mmCIF file of N, CA, C and O in Angstrom:
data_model
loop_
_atom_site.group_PDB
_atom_site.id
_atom_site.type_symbol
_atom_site.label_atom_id
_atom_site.label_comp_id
_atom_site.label_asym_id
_atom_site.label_seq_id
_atom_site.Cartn_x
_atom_site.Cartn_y
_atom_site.Cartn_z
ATOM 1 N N UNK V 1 296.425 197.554 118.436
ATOM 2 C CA UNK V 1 295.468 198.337 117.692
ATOM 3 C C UNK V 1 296.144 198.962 116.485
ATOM 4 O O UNK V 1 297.371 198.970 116.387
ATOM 5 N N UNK V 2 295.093 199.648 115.282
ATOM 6 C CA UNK V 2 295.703 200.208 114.181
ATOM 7 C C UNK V 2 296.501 200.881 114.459
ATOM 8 O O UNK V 2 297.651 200.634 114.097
ATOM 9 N N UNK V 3 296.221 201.923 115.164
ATOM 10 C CA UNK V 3 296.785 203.393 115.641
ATOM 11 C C UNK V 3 298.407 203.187 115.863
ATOM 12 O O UNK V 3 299.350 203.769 115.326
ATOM 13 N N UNK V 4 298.378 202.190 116.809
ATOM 14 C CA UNK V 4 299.355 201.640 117.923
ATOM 15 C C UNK V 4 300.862 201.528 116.862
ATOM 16 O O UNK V 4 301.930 202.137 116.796
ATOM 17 N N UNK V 5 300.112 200.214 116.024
ATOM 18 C CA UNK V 5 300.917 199.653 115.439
ATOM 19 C C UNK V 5 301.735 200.842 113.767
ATOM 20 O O UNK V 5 302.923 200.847 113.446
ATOM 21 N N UNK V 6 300.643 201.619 113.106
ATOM 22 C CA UNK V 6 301.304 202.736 112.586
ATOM 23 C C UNK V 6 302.085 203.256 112.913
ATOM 24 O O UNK V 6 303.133 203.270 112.267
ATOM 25 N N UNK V 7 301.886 204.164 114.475
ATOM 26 C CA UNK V 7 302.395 204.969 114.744
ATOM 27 C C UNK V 7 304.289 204.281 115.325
ATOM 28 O O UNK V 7 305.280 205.006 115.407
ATOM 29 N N UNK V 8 304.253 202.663 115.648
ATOM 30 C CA UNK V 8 305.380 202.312 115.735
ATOM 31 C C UNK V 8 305.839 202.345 114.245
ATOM 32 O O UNK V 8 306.625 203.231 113.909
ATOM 33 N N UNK V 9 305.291 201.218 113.113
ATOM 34 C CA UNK V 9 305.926 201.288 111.597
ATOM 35 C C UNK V 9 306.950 202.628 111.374
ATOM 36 O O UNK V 9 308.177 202.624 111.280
ATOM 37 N N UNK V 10 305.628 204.234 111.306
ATOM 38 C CA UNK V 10 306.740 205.542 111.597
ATOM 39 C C UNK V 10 307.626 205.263 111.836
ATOM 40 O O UNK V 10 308.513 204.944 111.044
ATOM 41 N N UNK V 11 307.710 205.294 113.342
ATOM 42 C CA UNK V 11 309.182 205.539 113.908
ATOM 43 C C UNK V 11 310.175 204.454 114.187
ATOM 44 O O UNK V 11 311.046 204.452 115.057
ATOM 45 N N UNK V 12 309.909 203.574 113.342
ATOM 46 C CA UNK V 12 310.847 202.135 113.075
ATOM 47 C C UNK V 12 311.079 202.269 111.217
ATOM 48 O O UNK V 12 312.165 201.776 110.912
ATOM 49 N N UNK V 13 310.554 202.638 110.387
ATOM 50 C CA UNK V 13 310.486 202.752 109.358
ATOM 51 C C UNK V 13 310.249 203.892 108.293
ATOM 52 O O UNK V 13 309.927 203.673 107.125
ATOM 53 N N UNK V 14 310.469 205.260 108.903
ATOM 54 C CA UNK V 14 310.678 206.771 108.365
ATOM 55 C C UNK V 14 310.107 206.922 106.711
ATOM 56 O O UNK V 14 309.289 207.689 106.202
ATOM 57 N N UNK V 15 310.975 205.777 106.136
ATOM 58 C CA UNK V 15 310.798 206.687 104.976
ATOM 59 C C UNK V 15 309.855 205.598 104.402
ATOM 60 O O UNK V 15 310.270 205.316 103.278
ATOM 61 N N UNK V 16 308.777 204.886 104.712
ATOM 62 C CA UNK V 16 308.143 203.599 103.955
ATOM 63 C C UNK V 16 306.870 204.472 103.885
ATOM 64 O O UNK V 16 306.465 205.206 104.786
ATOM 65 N N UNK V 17 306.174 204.234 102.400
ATOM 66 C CA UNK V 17 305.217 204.815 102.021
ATOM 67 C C UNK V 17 303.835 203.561 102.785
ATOM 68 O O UNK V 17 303.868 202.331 102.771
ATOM 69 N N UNK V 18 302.867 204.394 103.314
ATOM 70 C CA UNK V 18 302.150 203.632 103.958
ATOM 71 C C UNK V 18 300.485 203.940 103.464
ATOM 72 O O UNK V 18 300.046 205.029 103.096
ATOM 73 N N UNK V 19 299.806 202.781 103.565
ATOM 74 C CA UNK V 19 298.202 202.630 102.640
ATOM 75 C C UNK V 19 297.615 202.110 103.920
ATOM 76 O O UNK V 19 298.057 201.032 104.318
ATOM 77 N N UNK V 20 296.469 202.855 104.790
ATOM 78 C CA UNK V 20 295.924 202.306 105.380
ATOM 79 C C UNK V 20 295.030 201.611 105.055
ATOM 80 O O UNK V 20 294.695 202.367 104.144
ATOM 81 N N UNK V 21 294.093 200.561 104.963
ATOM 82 C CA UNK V 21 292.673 199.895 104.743
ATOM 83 C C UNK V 21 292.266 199.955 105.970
ATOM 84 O O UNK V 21 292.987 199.500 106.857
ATOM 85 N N UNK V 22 290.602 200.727 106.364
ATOM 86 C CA UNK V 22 289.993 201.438 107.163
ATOM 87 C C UNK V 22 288.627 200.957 107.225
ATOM 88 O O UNK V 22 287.947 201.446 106.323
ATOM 89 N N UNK V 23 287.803 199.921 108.219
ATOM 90 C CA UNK V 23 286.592 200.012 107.927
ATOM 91 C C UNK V 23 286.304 200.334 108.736
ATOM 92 O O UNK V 23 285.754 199.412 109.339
ATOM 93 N N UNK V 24 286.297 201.500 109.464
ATOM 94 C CA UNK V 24 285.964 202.265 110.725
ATOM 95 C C UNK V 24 285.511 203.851 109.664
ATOM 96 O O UNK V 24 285.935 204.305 108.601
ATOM 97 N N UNK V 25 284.355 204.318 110.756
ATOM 98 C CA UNK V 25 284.342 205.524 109.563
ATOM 99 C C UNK V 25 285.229 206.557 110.032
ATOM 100 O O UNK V 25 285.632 206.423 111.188
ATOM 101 N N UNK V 26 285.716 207.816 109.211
ATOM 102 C CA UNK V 26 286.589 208.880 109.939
ATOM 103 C C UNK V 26 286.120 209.748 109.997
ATOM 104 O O UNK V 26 285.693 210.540 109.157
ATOM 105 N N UNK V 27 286.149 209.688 111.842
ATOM 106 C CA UNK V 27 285.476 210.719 111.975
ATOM 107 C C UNK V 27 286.996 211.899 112.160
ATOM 108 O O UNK V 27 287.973 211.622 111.465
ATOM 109 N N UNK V 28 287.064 212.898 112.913
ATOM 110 C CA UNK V 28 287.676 214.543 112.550
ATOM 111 C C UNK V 28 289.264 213.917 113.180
ATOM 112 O O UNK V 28 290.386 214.025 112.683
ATOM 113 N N UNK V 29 288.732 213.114 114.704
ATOM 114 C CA UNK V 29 290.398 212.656 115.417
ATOM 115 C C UNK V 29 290.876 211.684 114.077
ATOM 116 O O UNK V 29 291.703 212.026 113.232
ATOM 117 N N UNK V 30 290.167 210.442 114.114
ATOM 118 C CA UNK V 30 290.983 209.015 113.473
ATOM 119 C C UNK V 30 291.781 209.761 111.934
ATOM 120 O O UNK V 30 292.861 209.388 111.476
ATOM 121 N N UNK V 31 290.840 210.950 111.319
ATOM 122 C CA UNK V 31 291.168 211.364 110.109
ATOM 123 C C UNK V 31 292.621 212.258 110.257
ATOM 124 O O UNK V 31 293.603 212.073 109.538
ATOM 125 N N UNK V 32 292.537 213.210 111.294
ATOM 126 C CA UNK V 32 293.940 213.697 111.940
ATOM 127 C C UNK V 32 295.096 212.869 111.956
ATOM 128 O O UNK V 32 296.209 213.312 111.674
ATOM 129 N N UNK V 33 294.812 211.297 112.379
ATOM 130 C CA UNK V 33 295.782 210.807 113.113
ATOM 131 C C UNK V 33 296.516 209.759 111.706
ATOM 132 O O UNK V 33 297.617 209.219 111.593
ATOM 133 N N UNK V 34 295.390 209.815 110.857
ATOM 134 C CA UNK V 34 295.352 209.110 109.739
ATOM 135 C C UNK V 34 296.856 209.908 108.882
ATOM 136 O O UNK V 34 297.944 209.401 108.606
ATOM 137 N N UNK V 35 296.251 211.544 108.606
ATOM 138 C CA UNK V 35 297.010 212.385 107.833
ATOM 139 C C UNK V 35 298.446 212.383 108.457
ATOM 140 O O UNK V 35 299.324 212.823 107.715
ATOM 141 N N UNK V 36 298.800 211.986 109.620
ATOM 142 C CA UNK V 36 299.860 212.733 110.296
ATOM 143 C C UNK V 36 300.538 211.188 110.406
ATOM 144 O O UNK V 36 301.574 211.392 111.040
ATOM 145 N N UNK V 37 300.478 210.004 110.157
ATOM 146 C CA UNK V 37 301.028 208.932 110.018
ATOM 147 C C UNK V 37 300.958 208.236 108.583
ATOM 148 O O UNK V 37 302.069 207.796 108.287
ATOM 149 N N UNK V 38 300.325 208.082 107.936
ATOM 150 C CA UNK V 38 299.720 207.274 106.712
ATOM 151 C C UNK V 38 300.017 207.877 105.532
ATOM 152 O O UNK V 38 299.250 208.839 105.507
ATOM 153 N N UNK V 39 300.716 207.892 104.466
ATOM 154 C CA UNK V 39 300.724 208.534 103.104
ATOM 155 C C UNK V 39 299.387 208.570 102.425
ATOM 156 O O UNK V 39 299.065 209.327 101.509
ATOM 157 N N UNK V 40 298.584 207.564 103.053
ATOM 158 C CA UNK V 40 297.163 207.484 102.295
ATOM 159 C C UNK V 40 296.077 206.317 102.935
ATOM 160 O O UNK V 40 296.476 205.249 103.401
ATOM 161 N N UNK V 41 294.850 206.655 102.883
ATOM 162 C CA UNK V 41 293.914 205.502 102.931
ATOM 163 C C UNK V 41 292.681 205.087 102.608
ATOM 164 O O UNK V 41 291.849 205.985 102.478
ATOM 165 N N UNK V 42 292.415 204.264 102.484
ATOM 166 C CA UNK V 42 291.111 203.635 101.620
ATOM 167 C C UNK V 42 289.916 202.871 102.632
ATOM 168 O O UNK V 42 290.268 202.241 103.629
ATOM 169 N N UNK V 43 289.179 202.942 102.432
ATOM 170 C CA UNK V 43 287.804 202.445 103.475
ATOM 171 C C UNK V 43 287.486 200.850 102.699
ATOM 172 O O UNK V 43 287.947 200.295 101.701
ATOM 173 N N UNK V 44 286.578 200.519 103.613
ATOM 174 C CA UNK V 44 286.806 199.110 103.282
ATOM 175 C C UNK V 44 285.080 199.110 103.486
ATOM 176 O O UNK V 44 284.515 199.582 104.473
ATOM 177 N N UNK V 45 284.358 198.433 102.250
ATOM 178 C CA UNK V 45 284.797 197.886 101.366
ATOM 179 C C UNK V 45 285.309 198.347 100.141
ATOM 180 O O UNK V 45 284.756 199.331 99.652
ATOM 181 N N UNK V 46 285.863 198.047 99.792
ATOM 182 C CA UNK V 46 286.829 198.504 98.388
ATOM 183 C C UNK V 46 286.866 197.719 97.494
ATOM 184 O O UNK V 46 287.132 196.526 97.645
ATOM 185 N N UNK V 47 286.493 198.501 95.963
ATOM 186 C CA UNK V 47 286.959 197.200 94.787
ATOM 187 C C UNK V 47 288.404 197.526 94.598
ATOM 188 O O UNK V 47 289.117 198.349 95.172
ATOM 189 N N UNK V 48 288.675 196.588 93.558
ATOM 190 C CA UNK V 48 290.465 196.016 93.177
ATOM 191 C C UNK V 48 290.676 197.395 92.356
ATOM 192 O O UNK V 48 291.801 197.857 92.171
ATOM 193 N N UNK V 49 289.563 197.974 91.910
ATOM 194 C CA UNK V 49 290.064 199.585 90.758
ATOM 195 C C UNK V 49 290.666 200.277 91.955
ATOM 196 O O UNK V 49 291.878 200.420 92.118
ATOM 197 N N UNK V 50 289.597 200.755 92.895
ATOM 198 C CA UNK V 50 290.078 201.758 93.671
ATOM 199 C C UNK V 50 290.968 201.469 94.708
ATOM 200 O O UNK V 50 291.671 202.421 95.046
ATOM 201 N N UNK V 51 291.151 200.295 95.373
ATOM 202 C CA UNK V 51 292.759 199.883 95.585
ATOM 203 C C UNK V 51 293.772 200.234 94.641
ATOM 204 O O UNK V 51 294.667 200.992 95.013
ATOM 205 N N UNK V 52 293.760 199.805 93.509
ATOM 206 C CA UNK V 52 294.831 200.081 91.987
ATOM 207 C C UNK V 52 294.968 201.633 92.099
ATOM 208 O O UNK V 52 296.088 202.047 92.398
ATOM 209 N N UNK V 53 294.099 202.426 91.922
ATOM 210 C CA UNK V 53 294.078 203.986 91.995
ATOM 211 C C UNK V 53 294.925 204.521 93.272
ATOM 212 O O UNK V 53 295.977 205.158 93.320
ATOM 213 N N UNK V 54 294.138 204.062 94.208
ATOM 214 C CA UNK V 54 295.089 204.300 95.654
ATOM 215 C C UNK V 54 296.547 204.278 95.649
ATOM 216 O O UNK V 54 297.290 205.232 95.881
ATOM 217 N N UNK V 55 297.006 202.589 95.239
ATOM 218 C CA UNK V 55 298.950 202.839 94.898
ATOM 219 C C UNK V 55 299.177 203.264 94.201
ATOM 220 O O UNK V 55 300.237 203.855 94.409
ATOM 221 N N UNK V 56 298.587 203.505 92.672
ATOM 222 C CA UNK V 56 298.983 204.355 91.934
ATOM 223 C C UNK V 56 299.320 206.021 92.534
ATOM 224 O O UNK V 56 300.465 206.448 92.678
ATOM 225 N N UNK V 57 298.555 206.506 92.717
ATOM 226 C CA UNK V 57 298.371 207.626 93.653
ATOM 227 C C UNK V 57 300.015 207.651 94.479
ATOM 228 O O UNK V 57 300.948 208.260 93.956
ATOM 229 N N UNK V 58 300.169 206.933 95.758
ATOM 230 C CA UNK V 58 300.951 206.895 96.175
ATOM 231 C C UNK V 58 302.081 206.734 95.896
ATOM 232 O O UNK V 58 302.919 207.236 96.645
ATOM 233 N N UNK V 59 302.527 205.964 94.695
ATOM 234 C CA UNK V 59 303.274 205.641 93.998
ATOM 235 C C UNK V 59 303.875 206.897 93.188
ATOM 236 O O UNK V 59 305.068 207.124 92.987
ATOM 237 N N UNK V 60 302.555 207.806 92.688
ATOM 238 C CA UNK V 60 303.256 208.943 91.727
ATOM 239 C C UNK V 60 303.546 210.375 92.696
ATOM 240 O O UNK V 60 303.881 211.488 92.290
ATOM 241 N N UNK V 61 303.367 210.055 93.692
ATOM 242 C CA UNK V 61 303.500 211.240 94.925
ATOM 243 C C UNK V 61 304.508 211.054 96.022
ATOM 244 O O UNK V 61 304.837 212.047 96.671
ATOM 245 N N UNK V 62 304.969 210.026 96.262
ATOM 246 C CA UNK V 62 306.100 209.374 97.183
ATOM 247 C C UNK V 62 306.951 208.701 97.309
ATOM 248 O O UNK V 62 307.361 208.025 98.252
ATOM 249 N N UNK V 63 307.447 208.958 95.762
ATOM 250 C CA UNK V 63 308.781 208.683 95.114
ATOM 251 C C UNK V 63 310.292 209.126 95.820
ATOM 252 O O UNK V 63 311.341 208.537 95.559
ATOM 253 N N UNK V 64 310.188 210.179 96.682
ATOM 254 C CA UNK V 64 311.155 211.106 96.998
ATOM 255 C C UNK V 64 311.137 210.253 98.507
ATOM 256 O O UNK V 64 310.119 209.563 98.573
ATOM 257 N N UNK V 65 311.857 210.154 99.512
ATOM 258 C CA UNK V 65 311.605 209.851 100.752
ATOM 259 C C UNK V 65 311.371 211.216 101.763
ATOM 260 O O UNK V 65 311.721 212.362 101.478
ATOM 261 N N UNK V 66 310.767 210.832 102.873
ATOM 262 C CA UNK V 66 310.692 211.800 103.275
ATOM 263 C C UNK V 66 311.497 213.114 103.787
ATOM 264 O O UNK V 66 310.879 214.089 104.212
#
């Protein structure tokens, strides 16, 4: 599962900036679990702008490792 497999990436991979793609809606838990693993994420469906915006985003905020 998503969850599963994030929450290993974390703790196999610390400092990797991470973009979820989400077509589940968020509700209050998945959005918790989202913030506390994920540098960021985007719902699906998505155009190619707001993907582009998204790494950009991440890109100008998670330069530093953690």
């Amino acid at each position: 599962d998503g969850h599963q497999c994030l929450t290993a990436l974390r703790e196999k991979v610390p400092d990797t900036t991470i973009l979820v793609a989400t077509g589940e809606l968020l509700d209050k838990d998945l959005r918790r679990k989202l913030d506390r693993h994920a540098d960021g994420f985007i719902s699906k469906p998505y155009r190619m702008n707001e993907l582009l915006e998204s790494v950009r985003k991440l890109l100008d905020t998670c330069r530093t490792p953690r």
